[in-house]
Coordinates of C-alpha atoms in Angstrom, one line a residue:
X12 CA 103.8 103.4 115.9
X13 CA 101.2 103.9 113.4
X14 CA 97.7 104.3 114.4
X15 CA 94.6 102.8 112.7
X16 CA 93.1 106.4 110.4
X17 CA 89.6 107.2 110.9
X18 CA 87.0 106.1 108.9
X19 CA 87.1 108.8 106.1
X20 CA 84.0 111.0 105.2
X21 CA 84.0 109.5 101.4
X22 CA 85.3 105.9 100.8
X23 CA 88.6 106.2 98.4
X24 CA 88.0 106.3 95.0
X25 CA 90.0 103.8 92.9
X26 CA 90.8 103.2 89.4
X27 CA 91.2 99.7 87.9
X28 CA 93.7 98.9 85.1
X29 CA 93.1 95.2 83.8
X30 CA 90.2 93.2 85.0
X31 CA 91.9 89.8 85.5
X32 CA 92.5 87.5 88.8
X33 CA 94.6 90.1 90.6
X34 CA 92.3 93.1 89.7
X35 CA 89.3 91.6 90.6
X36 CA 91.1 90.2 93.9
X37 CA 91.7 93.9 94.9
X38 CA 88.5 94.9 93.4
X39 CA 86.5 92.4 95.6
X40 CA 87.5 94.9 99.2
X41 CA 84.8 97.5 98.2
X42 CA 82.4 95.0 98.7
X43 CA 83.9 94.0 102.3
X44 CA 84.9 97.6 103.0
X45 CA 82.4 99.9 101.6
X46 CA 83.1 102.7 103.8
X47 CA 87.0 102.7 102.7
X48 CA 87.0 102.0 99.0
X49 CA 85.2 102.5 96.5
X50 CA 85.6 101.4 92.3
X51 CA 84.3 104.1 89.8
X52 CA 86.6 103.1 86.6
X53 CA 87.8 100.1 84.7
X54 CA 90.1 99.8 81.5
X55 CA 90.2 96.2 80.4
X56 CA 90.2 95.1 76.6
X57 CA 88.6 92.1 76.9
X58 CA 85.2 93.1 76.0
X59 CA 83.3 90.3 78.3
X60 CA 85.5 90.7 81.5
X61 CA 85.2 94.6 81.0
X62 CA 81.3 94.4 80.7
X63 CA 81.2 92.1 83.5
X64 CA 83.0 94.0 85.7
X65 CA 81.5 97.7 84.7
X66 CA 78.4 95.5 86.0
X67 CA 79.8 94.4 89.2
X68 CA 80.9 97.5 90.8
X69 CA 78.1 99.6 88.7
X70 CA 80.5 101.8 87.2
X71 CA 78.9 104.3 84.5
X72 CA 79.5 104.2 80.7
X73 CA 81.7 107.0 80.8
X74 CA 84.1 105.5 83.1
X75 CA 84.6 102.1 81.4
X76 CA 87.1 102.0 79.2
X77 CA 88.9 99.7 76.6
X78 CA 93.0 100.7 77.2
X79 CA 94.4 102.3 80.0
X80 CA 95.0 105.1 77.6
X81 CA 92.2 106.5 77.1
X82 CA 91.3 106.5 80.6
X83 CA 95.2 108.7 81.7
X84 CA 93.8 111.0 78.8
X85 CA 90.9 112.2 81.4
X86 CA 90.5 114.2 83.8
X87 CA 92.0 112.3 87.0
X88 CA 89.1 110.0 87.7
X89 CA 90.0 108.4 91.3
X90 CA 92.1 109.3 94.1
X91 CA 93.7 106.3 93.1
X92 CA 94.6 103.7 90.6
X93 CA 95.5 99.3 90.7
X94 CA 97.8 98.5 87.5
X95 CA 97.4 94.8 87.1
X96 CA 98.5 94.7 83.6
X97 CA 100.8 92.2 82.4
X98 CA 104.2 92.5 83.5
X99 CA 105.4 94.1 80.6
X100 CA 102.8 96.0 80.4
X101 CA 103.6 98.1 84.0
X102 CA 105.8 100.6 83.1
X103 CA 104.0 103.0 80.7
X104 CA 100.4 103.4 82.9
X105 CA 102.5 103.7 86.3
X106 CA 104.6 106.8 84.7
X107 CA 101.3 108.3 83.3
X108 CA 99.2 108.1 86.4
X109 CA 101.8 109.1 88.3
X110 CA 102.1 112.6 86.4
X111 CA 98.5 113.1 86.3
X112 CA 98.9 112.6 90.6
X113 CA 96.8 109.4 90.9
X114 CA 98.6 107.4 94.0
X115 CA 99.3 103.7 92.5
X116 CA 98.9 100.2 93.8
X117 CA 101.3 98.3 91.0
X118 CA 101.0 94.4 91.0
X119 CA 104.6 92.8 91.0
X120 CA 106.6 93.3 89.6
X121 CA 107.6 97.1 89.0
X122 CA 108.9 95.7 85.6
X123 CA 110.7 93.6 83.5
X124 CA 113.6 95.6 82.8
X125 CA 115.8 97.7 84.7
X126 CA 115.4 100.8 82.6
X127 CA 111.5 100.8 83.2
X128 CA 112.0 100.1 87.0
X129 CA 114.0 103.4 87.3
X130 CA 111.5 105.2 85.1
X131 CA 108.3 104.1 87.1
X132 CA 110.6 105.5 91.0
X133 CA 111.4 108.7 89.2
X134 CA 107.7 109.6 87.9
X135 CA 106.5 108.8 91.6
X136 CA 109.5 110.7 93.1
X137 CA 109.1 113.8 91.2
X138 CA 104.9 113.4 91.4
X139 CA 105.1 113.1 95.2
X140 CA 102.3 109.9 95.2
X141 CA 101.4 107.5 97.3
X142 CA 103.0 104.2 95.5
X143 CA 102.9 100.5 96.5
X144 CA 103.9 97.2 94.3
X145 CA 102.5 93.8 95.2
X146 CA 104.7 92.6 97.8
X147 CA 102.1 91.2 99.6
X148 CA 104.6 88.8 101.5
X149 CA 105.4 91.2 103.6
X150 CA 101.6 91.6 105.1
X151 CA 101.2 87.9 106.2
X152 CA 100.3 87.2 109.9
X153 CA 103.8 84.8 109.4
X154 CA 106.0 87.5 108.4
X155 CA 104.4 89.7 111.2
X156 CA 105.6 87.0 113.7
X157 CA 109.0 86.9 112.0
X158 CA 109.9 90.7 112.3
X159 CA 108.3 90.9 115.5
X160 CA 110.7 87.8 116.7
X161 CA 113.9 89.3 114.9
X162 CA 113.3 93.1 116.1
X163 CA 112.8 91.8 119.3
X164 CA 116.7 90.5 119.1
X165 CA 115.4 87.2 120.4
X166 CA 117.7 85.6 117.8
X167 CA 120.5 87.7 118.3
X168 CA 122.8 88.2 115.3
X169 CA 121.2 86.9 111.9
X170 CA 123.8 85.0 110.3
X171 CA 121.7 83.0 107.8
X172 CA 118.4 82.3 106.4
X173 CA 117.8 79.6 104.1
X174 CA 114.4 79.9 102.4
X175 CA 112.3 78.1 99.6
X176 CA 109.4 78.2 97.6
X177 CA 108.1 75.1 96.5
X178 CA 105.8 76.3 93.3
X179 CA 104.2 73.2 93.3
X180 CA 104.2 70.7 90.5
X181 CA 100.9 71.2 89.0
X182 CA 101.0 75.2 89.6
X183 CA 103.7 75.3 87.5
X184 CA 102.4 73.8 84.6
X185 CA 99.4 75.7 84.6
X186 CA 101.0 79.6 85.0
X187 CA 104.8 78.9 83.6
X188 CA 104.5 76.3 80.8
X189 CA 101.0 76.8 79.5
X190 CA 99.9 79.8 81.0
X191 CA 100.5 83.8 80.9
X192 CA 104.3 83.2 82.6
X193 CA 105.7 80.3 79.9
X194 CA 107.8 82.8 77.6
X195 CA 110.5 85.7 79.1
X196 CA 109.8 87.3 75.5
X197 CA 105.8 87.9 76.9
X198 CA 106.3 88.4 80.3
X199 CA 109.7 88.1 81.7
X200 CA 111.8 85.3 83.3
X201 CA 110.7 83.1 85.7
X202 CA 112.8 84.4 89.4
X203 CA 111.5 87.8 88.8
X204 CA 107.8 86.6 87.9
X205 CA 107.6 84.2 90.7
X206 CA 109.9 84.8 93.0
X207 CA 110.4 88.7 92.9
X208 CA 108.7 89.3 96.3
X209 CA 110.8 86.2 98.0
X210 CA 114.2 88.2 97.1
X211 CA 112.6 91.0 98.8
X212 CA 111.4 89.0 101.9
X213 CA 115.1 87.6 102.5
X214 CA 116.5 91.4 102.0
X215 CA 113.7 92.5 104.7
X216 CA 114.8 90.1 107.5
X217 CA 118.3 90.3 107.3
X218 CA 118.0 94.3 107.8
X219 CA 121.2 94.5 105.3
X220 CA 122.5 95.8 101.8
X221 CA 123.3 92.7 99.5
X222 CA 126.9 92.9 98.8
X223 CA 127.0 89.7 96.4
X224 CA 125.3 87.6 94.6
X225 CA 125.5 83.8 92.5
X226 CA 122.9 82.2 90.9
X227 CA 122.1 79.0 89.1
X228 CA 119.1 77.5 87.2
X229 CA 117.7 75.9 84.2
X230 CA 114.6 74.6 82.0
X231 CA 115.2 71.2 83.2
X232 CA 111.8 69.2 82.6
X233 CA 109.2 70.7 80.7
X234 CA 111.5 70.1 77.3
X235 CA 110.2 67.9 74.4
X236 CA 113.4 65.9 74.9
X237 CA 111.7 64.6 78.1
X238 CA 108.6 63.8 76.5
X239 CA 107.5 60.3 77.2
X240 CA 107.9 57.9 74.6
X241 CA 104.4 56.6 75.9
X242 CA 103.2 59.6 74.4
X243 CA 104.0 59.8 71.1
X244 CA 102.8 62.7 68.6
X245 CA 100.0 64.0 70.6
X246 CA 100.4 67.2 71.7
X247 CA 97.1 68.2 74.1
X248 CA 95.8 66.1 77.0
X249 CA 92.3 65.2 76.0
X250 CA 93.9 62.8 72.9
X251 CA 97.0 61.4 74.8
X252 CA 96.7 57.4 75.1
X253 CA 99.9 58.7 78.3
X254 CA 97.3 61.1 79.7
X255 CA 96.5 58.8 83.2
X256 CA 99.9 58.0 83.5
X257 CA 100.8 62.0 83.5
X258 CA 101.1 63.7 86.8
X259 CA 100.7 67.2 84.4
X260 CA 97.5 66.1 82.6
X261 CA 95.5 68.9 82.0
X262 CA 92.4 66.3 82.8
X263 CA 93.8 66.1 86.8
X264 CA 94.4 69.9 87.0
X265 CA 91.3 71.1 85.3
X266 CA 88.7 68.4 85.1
X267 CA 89.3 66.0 87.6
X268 CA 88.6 69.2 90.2
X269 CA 85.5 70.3 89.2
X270 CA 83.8 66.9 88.5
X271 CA 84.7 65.9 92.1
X272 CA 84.7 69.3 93.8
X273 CA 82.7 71.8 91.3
X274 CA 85.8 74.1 91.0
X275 CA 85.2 77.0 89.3
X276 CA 87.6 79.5 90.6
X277 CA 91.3 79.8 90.5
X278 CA 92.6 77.7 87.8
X279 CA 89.6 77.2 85.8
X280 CA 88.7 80.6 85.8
X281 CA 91.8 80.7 84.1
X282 CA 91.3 78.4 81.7
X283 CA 87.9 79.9 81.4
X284 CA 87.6 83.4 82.2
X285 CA 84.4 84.0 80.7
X286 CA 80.9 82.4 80.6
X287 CA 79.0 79.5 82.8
X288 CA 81.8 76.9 83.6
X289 CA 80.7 73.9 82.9
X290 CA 81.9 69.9 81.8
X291 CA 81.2 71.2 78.2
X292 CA 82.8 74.5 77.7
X293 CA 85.8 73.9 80.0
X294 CA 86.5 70.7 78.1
X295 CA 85.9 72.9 75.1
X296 CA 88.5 75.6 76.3
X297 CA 91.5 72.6 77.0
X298 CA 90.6 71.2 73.6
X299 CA 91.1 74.5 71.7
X300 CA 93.4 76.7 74.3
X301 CA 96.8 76.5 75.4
X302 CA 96.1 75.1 78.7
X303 CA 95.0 71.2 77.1
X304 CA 98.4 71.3 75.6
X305 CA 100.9 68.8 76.0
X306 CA 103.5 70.0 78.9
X307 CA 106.4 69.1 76.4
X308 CA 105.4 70.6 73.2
X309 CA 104.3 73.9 74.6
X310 CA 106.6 76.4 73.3
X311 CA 107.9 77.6 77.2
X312 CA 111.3 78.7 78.2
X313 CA 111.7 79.7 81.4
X314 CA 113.4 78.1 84.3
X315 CA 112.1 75.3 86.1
X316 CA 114.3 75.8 89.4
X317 CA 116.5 78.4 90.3
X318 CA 118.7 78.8 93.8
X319 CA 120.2 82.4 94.5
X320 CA 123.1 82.8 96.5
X321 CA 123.3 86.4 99.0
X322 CA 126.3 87.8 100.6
X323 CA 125.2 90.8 103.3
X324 CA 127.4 93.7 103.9
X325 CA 126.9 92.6 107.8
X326 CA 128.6 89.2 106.7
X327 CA 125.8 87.2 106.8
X328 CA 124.5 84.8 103.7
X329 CA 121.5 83.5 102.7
X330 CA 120.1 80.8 100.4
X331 CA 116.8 80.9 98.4
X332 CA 115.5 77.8 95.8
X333 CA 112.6 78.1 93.1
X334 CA 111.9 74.6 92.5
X335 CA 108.2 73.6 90.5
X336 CA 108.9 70.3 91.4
X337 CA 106.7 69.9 95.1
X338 CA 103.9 68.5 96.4
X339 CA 102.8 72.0 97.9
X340 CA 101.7 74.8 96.8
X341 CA 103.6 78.5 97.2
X342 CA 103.6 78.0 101.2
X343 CA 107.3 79.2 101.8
X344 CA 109.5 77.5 104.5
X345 CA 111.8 79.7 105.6
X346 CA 114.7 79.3 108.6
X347 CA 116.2 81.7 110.3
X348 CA 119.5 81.2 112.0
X349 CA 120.7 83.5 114.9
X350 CA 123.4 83.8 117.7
X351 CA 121.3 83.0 119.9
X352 CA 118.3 81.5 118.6
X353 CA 116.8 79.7 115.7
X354 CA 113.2 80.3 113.8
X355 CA 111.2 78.0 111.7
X356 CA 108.6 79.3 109.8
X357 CA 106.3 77.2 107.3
X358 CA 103.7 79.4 105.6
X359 CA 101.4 75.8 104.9
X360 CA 100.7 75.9 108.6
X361 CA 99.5 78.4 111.4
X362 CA 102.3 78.1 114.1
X363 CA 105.8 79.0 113.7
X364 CA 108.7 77.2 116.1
X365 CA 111.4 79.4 118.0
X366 CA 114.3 77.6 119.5
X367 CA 116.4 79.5 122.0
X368 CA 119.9 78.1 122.7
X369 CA 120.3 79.5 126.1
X370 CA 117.1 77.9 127.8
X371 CA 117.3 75.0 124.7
X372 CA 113.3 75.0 124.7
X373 CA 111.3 75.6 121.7
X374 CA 108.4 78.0 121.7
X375 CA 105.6 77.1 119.4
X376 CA 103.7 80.8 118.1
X377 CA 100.7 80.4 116.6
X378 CA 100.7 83.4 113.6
X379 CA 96.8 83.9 113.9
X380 CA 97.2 84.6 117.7
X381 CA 100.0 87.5 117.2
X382 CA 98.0 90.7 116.5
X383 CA 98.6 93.6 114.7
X384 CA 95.7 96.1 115.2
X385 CA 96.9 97.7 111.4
X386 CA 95.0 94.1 109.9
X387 CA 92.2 93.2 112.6
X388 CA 89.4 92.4 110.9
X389 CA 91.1 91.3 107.9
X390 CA 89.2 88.5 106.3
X391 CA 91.2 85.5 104.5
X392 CA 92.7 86.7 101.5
X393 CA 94.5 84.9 98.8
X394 CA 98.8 85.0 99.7
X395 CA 98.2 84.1 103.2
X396 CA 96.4 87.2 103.7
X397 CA 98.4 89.5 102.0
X398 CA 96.9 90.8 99.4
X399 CA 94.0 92.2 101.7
X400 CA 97.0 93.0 104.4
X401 CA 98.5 95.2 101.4
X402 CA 95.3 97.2 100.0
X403 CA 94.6 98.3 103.7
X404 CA 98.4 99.2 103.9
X405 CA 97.7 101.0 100.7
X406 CA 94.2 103.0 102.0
X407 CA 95.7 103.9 104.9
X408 CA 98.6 105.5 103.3
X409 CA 96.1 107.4 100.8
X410 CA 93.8 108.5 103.4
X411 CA 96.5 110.0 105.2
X412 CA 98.9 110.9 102.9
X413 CA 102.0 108.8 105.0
X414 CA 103.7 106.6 102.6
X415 CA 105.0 104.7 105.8
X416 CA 101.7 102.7 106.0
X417 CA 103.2 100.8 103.2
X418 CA 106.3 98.1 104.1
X419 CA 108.4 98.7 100.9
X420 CA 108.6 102.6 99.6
X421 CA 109.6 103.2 96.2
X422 CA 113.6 103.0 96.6
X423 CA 113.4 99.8 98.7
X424 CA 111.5 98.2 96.1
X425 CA 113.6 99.8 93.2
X426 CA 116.7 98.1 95.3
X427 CA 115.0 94.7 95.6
X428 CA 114.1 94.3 91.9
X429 CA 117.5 95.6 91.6
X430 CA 118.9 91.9 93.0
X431 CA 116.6 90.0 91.2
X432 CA 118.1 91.1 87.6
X433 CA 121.4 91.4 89.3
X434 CA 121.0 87.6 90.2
X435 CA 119.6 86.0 87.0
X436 CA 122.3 88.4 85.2
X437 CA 124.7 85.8 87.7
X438 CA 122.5 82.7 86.2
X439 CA 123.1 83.8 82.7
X440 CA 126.7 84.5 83.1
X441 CA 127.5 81.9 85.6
X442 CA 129.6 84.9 87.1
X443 CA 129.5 86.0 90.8
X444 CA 127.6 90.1 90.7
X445 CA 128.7 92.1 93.0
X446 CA 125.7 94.5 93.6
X447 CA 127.0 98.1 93.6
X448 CA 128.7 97.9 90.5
X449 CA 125.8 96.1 88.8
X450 CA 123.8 98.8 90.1
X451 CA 126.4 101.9 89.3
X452 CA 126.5 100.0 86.0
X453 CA 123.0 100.3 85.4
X454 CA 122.4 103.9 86.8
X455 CA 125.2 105.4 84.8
X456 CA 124.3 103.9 81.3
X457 CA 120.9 104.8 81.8
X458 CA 122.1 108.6 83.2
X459 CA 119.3 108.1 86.1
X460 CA 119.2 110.9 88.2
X461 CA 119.7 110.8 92.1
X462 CA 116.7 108.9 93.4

């Protein structure tokens, strides 16, 4: 069992690599944690979002920079660095951080190609550094419950789990028709965007190797062949005489909000990342930005809904959906079903429901109440608490120098990316993979060493 580390002498120095949501997010610790983290660099190449957050963690001149480049070309500037690039964007800074021995926190996922994945565990192997991607799922007071219920062989044999994640119908307009996740050909497709870190959760609690895998999906919706007739040529929100009638008006995602609520965060700070947010400017940003646009002339292509099919080599099967079309918002639902048990886990509310078929009573455990001295103190963080549940994971390890503070070393998460293209490679071929020779496949063409 791993111990809480003592509160080091100097707080860990970290690097910064992209200034966005998820950078900030991790960013935004140093304030709660002095003590154990600290920020001293920044490479972002928006000039306001750089200069705002140079100004934040006061980070000197010298240390702010405007590519990620510039900033490997230095001496090593932190003990360690956050890559929260775009996705396509992972794979060069991880391998050149890596060789100049910073440990790195990667944002999910590894990368959008099999080829960079393998590159990225092969710097870090041969570098001997701390690594950790953004599974953050795996942090969550739920999953704690979960792992602690399945070790504890409550449920006796895991036979199957069924689990979904319900984007949520707005959610998915914003990020993966008019947002930064709309196009494989600028970030990637939408199971390994979304949905990586739910393939890696269902490979977690079964405790198993996939052995198979089927897939199925589609861009059903968000095509202009479903465009409302209603509608007619416009193509943004703020001009559409169909606009009330739209449950995807960018006016109820955007506007609506703040003039009710004053939202300014997460998605306007999206849809304005820079400046005072106000009526004017973030009408002024849907007007002239891809996020007023018409949710069937936006030029997105990726899936809608996907379900993934998994064989184990223990026998057992599991089912996961990707659907955008729900009422809420990213909180999983997951079942677990045992020999001798059954587990119900929703992660939209606090308590989880365990029913055991030999006393056929159902135990109601409340997530918040189920400790794990590793994350007391934690305060809420976005993913359920995950995120913050992962940069602790990810000081600890540092501090320390044991990589088994983190919940998903390098070749776990090499292997869980691994069925992710191994199942839309199913979707696109409509073909049943089996996972070893996908994987043997892969290794051989790319001659990837032993890793």
């Amino acid at each position: 069992m791993l111990e809480v580390p003592n509160v080091p002498k100097e707080p860990l120095t970290i690097s910064i690599i992209g200034a966005g949501q998820r950078g900030n997010n991790y960013a935004q610790y140093s304030e709660l944690f002095p003590e154990w983290l600290k920020v001293v660099a920044v490479a972002e190449n928006h000039p306001d979002k750089r200069n705002a957050f140079a100004k934040k963690y006061n980070i000197p001149n010298e240390n702010v920079f405007n590519d990620w480049s510039d900033m490997a070309k230095r001496p090593r500037l932190s003990n360690a660095v956050a890559i929260c690039t775009p996705d396509k964007l992972h794979m060069e800074p991880s391998v050149a951080f890596a060789n100049s021995k910073y440990n790195i926190l990667l944002e999910k996922p590894m990368a959008v190609t099999v080829e960079d994945c393998y590159k990225i565990v092969e710097a870090i192997k041969q570098n001997e550094v701390i690594f950790a991607v953004g599974h953050v799922l795996r942090y969550t007071s739920h999953m704690n419950v979960v792992m602690q219920v399945i070790n504890s062989k409550a449920l006796g044999d895991i036979i199957n789990i069924q689990h979904l994640e319900p984007i949520g119908h707005w959610h998915f307009a914003h990020s993966y028709v008019r947002g930064n996740w709309s196009q494989e050909a600028s970030s990637t497709f939408s199971l390994m965007a979304k949905s990586c870190h739910d393939l890696d959760l269902i490979v977690y609690m079964m405790g198993s190797n996939c052995k198979k895998i089927s897939s199925f999906g589609t861009l059903s919706h968000f095509r202009k062949d479903k465009k409302p007739v209603e509608a007619g040529i416009a193509t943004n929100c703020l001009n559409c005489n169909y606009e009330p009638s739209c449950p995807y008006s960018a006016k109820k995602i955007y506007i609506e909000p703040f003039l009710k609520d004053g939202i300014k965060s997460w998605p306007n700070s999206v849809v304005q990342p820079v400046g005072h947010i106000d009526i004017e400017n973030l009408t002024q940003a849907l007007r002239e930005g891809n996020y007023g646009n018409c949710v069937y002339e936006s030029s997105n292509d990726v899936c809608d809904h996907q379900v993934v099919n998994f064989e184990f080599e223990n026998g057992s099967t599991a089912a996961f959906t990707m659907v955008a079309f729900t009422e809420s918002i990213c909180a999983r639902k997951i079942t677990i079903f045992g020999t001798k048990g059954e587990l119900r886990c929703d992660f939209g509310v606090d308590e989880l429901e365990h029913f055991d078929f030999l006393s056929r009573k159902t135990r109601i455990i409340n997530s918040t109440c189920v400790k794990d001295k590793l994350y007391e103190g934690l305060p809420t963080s976005g993913h359920g608490g995950g995120d913050y549940g992962l940069l602790r994971s990810f000081i600890y390890a540092c501090v320390t120098g044991n990589q088994g503070y983190i919940l998903s070393g390098p070749r776990e998460t090499l292997d869980s990316h691994l069925i992710v293209f191994a199942a839309e490679h199913s979707r696109r071929t409509g073909k049943v993979v089996a996972t070893n020779e996908f994987n043997t496949f892969h290794s051989e063409k790319l001659s990837i060493p032993n890793i």
